[in-house]
């Protein structure tokens, strides 16, 4: 299988510029030349930290990419408080998270919003990391696969295979985020396989086999190996454990 794993740190609303520079420098100091051959490493700090983090990584010439946590789909205009794709592009963001469950739950983001954001990103050459995942109520109702795959279909609506090719999907069960309660490797693999099958329906199996599907939700150095060993789990989107260089580097090394 040709898929290269990805380890992406979602810092969420953590780290001031000064703290972000320190953490990015600590990760960069641990960078090994062999990483890029085996794993794509991404850090996703808050907007204000993007440029400082990118500057540190560029200065060190470390092949660690920078991603944003959100974006607005219009390129410019009267949208107070929003950040556009061209703005992220100018900073050198290679990725942008869209549809994180915290944005869906706390900020009312809909499937349609996620789709608009993903389309705006691919149109400008930034790879979306599309987050999907079910609540505990959905899991208990036994409808996880239908729910998550409907989120995938909605996020990619109107896109063709060429648009979707570089995109990444992150399966993040809401009940596992920040709770210390990780999905078992079998639970995560089952949903990631269903996601890949859906991507196959949408874009053909050749493209689906190339797209990365990540797991997120209390991933840590103790459980990463079993998760990334699953055939349809191509790495992680990590919150808490990405906030310390030591644990983030351990997650990266689990993908080598
Ligand atoms: P935790 O790793 O802190 O559970 O967060 C996962 C997540 O939401 C990453 O986007």
XYZ file of N, CA, C and O in Angstrom, residues 47 111 140 180 190 192 200 203 214 218:
40
model
N -4.530 30.316 14.686
C -4.185 31.225 13.571
C -2.970 32.109 13.860
O -2.076 32.227 13.026
N -22.801 20.436 7.935
C -22.181 19.672 6.844
C -21.969 20.550 5.609
O -20.972 20.403 4.906
N -24.389 4.295 20.510
C -25.274 3.400 21.265
C -26.495 2.985 20.449
O -27.048 1.902 20.646
N -9.791 10.540 27.424
C -8.932 9.444 27.850
C -9.518 8.092 27.462
O -8.923 7.047 27.694
N -12.928 -0.476 12.032
C -14.203 -0.753 11.361
C -14.764 0.516 10.729
O -15.212 0.507 9.569
N -13.062 3.347 10.010
C -12.139 3.849 8.971
C -12.289 3.044 7.678
O -12.207 3.600 6.576
N -14.418 5.223 -1.852
C -14.360 4.397 -3.063
C -15.612 4.568 -3.912
O -15.533 4.693 -5.141
N -15.245 8.235 -5.391
C -14.108 8.635 -6.250
C -13.395 7.474 -6.924
O -12.393 7.679 -7.613
N -7.270 9.136 9.029
C -6.604 9.194 10.329
C -7.591 8.839 11.433
O -8.799 8.956 11.251
N -8.011 10.819 22.016
C -7.179 10.277 23.103
C -6.061 9.366 22.586
O -5.686 8.404 23.259
